[in-house]
Structures are given as C-alpha cells and as structure tokens.
CSV table of N, CA and C and ligand atoms in Angstrom, one decimal:
chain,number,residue,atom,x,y,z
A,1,UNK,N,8.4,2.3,16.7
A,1,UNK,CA,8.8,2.8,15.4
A,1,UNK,C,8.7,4.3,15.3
A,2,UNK,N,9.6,5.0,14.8
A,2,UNK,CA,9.8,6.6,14.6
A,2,UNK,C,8.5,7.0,14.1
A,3,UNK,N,7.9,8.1,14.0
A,3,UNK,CA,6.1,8.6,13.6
A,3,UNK,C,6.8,8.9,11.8
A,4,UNK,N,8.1,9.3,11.5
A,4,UNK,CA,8.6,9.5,10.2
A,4,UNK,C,8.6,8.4,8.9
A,5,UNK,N,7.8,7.6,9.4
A,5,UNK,CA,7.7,6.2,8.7
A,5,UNK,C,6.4,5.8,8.4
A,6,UNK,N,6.5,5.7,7.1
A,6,UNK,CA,4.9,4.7,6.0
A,6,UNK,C,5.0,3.7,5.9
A,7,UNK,N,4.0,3.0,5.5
A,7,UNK,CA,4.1,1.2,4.8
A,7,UNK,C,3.3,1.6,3.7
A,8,UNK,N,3.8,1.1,2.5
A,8,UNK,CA,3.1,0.6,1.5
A,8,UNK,C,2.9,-0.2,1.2
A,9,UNK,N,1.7,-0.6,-0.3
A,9,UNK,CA,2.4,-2.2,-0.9
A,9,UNK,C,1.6,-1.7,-2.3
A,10,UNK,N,2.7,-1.9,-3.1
A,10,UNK,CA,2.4,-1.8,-4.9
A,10,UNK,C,1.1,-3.2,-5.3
A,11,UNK,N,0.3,-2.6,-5.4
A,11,UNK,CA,-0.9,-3.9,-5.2
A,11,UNK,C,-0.6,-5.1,-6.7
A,12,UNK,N,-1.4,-5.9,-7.2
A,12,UNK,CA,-1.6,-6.6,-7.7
A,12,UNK,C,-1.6,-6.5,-9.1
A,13,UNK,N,-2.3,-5.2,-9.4
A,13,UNK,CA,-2.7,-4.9,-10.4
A,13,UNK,C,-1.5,-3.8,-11.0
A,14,UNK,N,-0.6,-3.0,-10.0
A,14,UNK,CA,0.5,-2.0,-10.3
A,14,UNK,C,2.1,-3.0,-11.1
A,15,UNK,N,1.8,-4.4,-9.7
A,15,UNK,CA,2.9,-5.5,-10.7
A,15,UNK,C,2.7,-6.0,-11.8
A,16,UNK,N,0.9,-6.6,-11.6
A,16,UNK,CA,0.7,-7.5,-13.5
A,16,UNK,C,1.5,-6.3,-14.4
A,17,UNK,N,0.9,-5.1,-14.3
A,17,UNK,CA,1.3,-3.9,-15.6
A,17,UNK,C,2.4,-3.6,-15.7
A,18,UNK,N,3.3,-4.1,-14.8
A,18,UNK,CA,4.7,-3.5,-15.1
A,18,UNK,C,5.3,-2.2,-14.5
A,19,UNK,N,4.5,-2.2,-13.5
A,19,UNK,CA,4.8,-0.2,-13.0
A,19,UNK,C,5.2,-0.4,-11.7
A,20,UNK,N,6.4,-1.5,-11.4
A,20,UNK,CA,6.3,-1.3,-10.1
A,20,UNK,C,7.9,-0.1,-10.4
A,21,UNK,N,8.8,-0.4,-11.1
A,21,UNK,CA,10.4,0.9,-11.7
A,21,UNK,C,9.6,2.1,-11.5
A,22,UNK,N,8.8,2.2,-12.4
A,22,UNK,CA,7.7,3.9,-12.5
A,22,UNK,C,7.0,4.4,-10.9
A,23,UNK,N,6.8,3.4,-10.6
A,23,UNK,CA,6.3,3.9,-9.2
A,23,UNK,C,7.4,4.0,-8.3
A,24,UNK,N,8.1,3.1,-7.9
A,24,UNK,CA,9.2,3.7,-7.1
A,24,UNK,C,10.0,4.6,-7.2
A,25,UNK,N,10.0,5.2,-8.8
A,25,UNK,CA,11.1,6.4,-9.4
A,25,UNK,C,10.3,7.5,-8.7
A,26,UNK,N,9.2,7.6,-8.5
A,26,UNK,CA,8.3,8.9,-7.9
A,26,UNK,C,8.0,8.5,-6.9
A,27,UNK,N,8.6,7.7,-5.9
A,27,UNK,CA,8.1,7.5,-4.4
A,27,UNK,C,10.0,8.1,-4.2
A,28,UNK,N,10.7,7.3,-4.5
A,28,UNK,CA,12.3,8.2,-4.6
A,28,UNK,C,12.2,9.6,-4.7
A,29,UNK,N,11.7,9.9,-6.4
A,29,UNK,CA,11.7,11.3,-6.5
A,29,UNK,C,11.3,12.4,-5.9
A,30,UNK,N,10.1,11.7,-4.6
A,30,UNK,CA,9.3,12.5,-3.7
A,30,UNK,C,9.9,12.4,-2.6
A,31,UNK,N,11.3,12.6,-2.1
A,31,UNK,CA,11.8,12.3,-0.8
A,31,UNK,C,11.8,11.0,-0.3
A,32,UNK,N,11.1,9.9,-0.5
A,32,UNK,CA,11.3,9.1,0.4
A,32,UNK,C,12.5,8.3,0.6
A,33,UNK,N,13.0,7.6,1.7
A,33,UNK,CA,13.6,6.4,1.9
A,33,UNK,C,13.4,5.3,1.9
A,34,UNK,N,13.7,4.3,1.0
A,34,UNK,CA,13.4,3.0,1.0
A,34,UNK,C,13.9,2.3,3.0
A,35,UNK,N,13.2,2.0,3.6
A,35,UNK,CA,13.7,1.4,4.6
A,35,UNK,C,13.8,-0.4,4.4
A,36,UNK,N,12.8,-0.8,4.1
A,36,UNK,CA,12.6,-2.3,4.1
A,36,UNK,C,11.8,-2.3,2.7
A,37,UNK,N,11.9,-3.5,2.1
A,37,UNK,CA,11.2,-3.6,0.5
A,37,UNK,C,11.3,-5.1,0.4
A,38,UNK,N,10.0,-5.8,-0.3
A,38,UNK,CA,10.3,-7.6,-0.6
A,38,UNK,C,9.1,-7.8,-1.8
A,39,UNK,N,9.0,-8.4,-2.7
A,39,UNK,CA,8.1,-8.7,-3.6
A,39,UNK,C,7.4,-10.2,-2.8
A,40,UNK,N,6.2,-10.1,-2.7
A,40,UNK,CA,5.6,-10.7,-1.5
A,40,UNK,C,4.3,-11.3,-2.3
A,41,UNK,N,3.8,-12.6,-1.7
A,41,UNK,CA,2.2,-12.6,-2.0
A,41,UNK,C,1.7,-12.8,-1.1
A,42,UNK,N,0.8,-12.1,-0.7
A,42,UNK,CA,-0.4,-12.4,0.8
A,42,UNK,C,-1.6,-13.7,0.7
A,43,UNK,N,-1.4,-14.5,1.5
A,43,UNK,CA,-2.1,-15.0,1.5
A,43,UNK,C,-3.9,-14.9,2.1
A,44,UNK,N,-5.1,-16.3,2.0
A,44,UNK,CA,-6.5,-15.0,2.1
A,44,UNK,C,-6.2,-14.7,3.8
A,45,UNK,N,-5.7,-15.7,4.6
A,45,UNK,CA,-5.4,-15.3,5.7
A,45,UNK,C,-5.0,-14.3,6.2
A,46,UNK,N,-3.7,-13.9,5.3
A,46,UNK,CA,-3.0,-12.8,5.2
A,46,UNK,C,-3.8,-11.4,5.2
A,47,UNK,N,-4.5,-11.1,3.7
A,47,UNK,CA,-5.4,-10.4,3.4
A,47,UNK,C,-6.4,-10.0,4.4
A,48,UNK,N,-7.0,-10.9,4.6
A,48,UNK,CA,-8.3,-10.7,5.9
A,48,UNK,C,-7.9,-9.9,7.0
A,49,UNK,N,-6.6,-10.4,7.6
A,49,UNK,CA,-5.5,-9.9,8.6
A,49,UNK,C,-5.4,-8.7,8.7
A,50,UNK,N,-5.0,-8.4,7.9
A,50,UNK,CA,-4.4,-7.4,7.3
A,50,UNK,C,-5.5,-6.1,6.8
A,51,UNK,N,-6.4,-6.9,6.3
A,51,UNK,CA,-8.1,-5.7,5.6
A,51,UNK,C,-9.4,-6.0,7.0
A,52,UNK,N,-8.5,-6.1,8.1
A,52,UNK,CA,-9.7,-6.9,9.1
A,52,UNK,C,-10.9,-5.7,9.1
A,53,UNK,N,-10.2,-4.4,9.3
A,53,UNK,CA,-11.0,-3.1,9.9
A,53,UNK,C,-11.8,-2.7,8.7
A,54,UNK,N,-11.9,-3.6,7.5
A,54,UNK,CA,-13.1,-3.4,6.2
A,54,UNK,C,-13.7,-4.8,6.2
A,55,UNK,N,-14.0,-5.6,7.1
A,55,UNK,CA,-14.6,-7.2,6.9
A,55,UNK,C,-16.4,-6.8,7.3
A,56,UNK,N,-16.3,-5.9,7.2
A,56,UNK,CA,-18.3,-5.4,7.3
A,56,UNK,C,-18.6,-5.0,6.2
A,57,UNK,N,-17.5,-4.3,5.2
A,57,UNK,CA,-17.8,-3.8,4.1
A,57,UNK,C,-18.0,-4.7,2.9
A,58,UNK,N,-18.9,-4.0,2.1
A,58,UNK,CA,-19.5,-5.2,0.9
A,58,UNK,C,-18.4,-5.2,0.0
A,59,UNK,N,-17.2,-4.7,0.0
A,59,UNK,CA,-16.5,-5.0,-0.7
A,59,UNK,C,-15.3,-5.9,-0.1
A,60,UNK,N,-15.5,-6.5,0.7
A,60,UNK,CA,-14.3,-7.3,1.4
A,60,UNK,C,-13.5,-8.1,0.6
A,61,UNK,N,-15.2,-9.4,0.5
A,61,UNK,CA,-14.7,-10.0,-0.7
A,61,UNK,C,-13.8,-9.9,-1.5
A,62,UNK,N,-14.4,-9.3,-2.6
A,62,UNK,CA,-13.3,-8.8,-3.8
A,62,UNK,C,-12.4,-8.4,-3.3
A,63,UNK,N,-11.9,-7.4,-2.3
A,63,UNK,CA,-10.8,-7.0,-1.9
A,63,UNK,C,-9.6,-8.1,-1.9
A,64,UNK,N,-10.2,-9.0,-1.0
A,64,UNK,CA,-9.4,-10.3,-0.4
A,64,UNK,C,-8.5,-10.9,-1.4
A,65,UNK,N,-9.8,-10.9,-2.6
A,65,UNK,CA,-9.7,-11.9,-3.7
A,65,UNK,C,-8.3,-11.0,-4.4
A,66,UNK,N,-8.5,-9.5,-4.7
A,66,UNK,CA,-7.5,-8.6,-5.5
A,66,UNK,C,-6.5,-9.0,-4.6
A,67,UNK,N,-6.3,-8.7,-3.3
A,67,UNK,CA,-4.9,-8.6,-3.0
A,67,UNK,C,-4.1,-9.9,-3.2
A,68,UNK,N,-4.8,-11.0,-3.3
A,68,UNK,CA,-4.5,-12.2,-2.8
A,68,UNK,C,-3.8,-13.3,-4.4
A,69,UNK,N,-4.5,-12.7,-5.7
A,69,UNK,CA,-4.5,-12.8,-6.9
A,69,UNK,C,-2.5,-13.0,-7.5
A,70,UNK,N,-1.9,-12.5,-7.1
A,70,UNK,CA,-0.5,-12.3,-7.5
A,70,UNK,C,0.4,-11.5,-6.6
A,71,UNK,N,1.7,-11.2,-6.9
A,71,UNK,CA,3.0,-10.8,-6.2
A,71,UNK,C,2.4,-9.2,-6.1
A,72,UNK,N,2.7,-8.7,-4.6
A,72,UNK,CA,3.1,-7.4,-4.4
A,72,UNK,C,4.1,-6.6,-4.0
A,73,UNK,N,4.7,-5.5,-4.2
A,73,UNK,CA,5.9,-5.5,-3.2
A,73,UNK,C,5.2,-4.4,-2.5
A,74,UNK,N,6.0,-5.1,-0.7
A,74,UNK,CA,5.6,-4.3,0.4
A,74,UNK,C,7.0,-3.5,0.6
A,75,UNK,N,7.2,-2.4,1.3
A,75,UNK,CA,7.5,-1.8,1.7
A,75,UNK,C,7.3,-0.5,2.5
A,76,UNK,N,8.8,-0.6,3.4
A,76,UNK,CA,8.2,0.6,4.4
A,76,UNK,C,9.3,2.0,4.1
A,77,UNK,N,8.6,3.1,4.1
A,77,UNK,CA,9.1,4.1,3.7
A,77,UNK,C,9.3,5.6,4.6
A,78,UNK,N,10.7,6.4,4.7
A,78,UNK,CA,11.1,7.4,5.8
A,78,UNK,C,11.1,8.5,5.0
A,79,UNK,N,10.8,9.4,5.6
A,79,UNK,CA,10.2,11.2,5.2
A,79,UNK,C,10.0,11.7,6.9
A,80,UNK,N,10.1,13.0,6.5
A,80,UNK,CA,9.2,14.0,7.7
A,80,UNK,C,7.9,13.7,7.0
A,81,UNK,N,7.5,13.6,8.0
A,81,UNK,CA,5.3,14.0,7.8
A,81,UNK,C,5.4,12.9,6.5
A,82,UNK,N,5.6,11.6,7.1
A,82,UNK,CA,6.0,10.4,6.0
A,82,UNK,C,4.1,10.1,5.7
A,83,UNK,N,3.6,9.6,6.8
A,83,UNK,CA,2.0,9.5,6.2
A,83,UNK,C,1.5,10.3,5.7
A,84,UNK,N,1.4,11.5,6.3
A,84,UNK,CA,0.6,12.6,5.0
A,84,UNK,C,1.0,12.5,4.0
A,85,UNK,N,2.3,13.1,3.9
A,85,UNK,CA,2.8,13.2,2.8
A,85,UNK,C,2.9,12.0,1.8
A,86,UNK,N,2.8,10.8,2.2
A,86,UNK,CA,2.6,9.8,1.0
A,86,UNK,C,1.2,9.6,0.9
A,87,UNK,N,0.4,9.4,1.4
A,87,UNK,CA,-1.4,10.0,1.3
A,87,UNK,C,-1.5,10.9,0.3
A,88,UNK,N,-0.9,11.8,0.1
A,88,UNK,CA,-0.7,13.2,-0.9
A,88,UNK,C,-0.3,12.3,-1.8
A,89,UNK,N,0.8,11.9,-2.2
A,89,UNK,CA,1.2,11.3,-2.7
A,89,UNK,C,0.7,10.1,-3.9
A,90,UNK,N,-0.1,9.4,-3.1
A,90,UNK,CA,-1.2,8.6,-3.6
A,90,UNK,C,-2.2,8.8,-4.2
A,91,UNK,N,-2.8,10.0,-3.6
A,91,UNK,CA,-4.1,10.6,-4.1
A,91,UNK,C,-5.1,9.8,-3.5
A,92,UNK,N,-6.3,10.2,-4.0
A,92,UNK,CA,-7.7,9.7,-3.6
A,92,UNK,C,-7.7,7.8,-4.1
A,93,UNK,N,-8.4,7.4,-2.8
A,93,UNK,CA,-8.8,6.4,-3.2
A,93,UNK,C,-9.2,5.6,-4.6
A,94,UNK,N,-10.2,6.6,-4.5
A,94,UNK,CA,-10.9,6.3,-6.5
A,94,UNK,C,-9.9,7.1,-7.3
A,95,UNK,N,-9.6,6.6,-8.5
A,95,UNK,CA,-8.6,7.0,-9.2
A,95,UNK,C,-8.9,8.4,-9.8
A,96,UNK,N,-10.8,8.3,-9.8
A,96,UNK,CA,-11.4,9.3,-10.9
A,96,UNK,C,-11.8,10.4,-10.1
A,97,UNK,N,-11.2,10.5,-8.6
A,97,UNK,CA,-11.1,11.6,-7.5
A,97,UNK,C,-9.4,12.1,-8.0
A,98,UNK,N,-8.9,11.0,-7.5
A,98,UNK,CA,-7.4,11.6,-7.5
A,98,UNK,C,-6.9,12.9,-8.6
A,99,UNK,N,-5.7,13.8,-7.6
A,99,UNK,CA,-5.1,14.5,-8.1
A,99,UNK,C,-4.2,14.0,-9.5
A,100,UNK,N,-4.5,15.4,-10.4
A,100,UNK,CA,-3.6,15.0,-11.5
A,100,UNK,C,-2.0,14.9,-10.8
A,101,UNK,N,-1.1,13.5,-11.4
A,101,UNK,CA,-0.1,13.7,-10.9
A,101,UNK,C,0.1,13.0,-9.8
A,102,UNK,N,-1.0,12.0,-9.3
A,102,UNK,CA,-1.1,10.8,-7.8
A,102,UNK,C,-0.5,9.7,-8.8
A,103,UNK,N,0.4,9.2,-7.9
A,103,UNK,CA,0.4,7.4,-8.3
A,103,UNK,C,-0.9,6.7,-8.5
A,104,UNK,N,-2.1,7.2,-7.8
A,104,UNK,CA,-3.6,6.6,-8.4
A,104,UNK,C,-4.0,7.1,-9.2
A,105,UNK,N,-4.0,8.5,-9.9
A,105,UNK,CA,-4.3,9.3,-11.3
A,105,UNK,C,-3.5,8.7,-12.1
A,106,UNK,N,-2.1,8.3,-12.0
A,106,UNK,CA,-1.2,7.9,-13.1
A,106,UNK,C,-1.2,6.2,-13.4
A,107,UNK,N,-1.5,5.3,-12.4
A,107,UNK,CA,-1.6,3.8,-12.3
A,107,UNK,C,-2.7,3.3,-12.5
A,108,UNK,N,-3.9,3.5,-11.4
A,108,UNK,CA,-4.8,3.3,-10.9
A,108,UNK,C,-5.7,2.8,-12.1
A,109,UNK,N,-6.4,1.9,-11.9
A,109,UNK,CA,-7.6,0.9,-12.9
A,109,UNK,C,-9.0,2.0,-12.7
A,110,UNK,N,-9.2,1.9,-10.9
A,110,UNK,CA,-10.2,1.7,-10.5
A,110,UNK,C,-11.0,1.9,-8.7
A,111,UNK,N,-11.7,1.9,-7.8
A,111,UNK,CA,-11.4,2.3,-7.2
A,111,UNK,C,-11.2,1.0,-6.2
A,112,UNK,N,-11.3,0.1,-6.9
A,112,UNK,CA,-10.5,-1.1,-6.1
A,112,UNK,C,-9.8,-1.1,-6.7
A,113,UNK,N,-9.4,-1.5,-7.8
A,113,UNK,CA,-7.9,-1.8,-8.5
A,113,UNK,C,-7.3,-0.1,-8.4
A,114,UNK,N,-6.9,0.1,-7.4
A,114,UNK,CA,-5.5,1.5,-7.3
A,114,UNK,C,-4.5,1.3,-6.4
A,115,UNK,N,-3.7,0.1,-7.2
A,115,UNK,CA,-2.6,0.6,-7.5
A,115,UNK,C,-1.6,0.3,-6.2
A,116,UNK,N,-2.0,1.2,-5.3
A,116,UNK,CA,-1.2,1.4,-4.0
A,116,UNK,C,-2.0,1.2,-2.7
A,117,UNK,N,-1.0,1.2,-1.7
A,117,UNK,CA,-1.8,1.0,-0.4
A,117,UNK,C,-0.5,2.5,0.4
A,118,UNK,N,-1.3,3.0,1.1
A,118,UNK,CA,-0.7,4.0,2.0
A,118,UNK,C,-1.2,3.7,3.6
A,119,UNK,N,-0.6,3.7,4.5
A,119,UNK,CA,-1.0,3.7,5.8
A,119,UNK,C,-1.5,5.2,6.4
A,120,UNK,N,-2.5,4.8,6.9
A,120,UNK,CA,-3.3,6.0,7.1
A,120,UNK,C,-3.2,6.4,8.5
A,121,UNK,N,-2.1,6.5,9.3
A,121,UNK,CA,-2.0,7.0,10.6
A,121,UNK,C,-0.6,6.2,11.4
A,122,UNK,N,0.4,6.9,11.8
A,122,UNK,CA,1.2,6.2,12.2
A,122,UNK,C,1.4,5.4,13.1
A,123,UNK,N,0.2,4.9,13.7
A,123,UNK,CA,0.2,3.7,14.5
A,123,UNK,C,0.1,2.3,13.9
A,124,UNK,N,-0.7,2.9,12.4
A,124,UNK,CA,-1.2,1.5,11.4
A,124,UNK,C,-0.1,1.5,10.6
A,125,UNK,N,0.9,2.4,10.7
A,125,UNK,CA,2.0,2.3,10.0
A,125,UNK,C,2.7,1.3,10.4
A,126,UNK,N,3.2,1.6,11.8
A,126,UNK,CA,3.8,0.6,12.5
A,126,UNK,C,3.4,-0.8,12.8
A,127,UNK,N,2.0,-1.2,13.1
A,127,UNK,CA,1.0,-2.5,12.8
A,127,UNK,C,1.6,-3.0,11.5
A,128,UNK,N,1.2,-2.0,10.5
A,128,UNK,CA,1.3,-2.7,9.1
A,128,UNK,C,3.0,-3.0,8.7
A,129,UNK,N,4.0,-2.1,8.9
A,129,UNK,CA,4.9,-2.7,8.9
A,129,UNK,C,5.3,-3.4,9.7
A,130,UNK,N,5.0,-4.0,10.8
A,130,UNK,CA,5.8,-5.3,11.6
A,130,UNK,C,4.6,-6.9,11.1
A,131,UNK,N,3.6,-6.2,10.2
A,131,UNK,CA,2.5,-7.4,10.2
A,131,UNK,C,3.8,-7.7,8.6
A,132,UNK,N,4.3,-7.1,8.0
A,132,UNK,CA,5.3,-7.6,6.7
A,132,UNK,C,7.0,-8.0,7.0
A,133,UNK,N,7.4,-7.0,7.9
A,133,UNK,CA,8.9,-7.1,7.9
A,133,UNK,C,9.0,-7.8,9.8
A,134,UNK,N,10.4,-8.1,9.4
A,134,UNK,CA,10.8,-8.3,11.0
A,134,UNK,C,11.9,-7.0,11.2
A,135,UNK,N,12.4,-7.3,12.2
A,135,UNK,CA,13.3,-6.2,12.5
A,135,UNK,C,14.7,-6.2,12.0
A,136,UNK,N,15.0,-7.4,11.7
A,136,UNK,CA,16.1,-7.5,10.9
A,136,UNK,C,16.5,-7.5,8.8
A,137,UNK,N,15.0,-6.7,8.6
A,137,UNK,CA,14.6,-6.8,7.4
A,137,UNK,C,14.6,-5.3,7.6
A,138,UNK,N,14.0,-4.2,8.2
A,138,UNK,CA,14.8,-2.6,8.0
A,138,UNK,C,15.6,-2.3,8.4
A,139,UNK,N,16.4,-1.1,7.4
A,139,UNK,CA,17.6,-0.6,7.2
A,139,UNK,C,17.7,1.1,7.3
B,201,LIG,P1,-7.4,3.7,1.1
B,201,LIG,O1,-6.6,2.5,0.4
B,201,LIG,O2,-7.4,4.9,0.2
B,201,LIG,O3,-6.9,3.9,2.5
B,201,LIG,P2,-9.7,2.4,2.2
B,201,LIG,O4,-11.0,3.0,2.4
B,201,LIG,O5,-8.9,2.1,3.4
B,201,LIG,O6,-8.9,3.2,1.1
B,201,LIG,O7,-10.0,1.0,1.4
B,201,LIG,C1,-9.0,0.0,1.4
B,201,LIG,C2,-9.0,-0.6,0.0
B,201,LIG,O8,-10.2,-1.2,-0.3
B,201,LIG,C3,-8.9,0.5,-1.2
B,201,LIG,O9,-7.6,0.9,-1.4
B,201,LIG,C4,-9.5,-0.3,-2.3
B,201,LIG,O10,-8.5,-1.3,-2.8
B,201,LIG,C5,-10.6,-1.0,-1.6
B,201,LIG,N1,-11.9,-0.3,-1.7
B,201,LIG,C6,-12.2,0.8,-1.0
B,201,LIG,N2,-13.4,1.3,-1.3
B,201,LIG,C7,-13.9,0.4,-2.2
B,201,LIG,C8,-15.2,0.3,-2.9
B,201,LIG,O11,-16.1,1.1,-2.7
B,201,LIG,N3,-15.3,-0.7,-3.8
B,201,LIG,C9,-14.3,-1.6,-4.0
B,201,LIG,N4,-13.1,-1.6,-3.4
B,201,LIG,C10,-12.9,-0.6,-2.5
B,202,LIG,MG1,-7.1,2.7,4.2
C-alpha cells in the first residue's frame, strides 16, 4: 500500500451521537480522499485482533467492550503525509489534551470514548486497512 494512506474508524460513541456527516465534512474539508468506507461492527474477536498491541493494558477490557458495543464506520483515507496529518487532525488521545479544533476536542466524550481511531505509522496503516477492506473494496 502507498505510505500516502490512513485507516480510520468513527468509533461507537461518534455513531450513537450522530456525528458521523460532521466528521467526515472535516476529514473532506481537510484534504483527504475517501478511498474505502463501510459502516461495520467488530466483533470481541475482532476488537482483541485488532487492539492486540494494548491486551497488557488495564484498559483493554473496556476498550474491547466500547468498540464492540455498536456500528462503526471504517475507513481508509489518501493525503500526502496522510498519517501525520490525520493524527493532527484527530488531536490528542484524551479529549481534555486535544487541540481546539481536533475531531477529539469537538466529538470526544472522553479519553476512551474519543471518537476516532487514526493509524499511527504507515505500516499499521496498511495492517489495519487490509484487517477491514479487501482489495476489491478500495477505490
Ligand atoms: P490513540 O487512539 O490516540 O492512538 P492509543 O494509546 O493507541 O491511543 O489507545 C488506543 C485506544 O484505547 C484509545 O483511542 C482509547 O479509545 C483507548 N485508551 C487509551 N488510553 C486509555 C486510558 O488510559 N483509559 C481508557 N481507554 C484508553
Ligand atoms: Mg493508537
């Protein structure tokens, strides 16, 4: 996969609210390209899968349990400097870090309930988008 490509996924708590139109108007309005997109639910399988490289952390649990709770949509997203720049984009983890102006300052519950997921390195980019899409699902 090209290094110009993110994965995201509008988490659980961004769909219950209603913000998945709001969020994608400002992932658009920030340059990006929708490449692949699906409203999805992960199963705990999935989740664990998926959050393996946090299964020591005391928050796993809950994690599993949030992602696992309701529909998210995944998708994969094209820019230059696509992971930084949607990391910027995102803002800080904890919402009460985040930049004024992050999809986690403007969505964000909490610093587990935020909102979004960004891929943090373009190799987990590419993991994390082929662990959602096949190849005939990006465009
Ligand atoms: P990131 O999503 O900003 O890359 P990570 O450290 O990779 O943050 O953590 C993955 C996810 O785990 C976070 O987005 C959040 O949902 C959850 N999480 C991270 N730290 C905590 C915590 O201290 N308590 C509860 N949940 C957390
Ligand atoms: Mg991370």
């Amino acid at each position: 996969m090209a290094t110009n490509r993110t994965f995201t996924m509008l988490k659980p708590d961004a769909v219950e609210k209603g913000h998945i139109g709001a969020i994608l108007d400002k992932i658009s309005a920030s340059g990006f390209r929708i490449v692949a997109m699906k409203l999805t639910q992960m199963t705990k399988h999935d989740a664990e899968t998926f959050y393996a490289i946090h299964k020591e952390r005391p928050f796993f649990g809950e994690l599993v349990e949030y992602m696992t709770r309701g529909p998210i949509v995944a998708a994969i997203l094209e820019k230059d400097n696509a992971v930084d720049d949607f990391r910027t984009l995102i803002g800080a983890t904890n919402p009460a870090d985040a930049a004024e102006g992050t999809i986690r300052k403007l969505f964000a519950n909490s610093i587990s309930e935020n909102a979004v997921h960004g891929s943090d390195s373009d190799d987990n980019a590419a993991i994390e988008s082929a662990f959602h899409f096949s190849g005939r699902e990006m465009f």
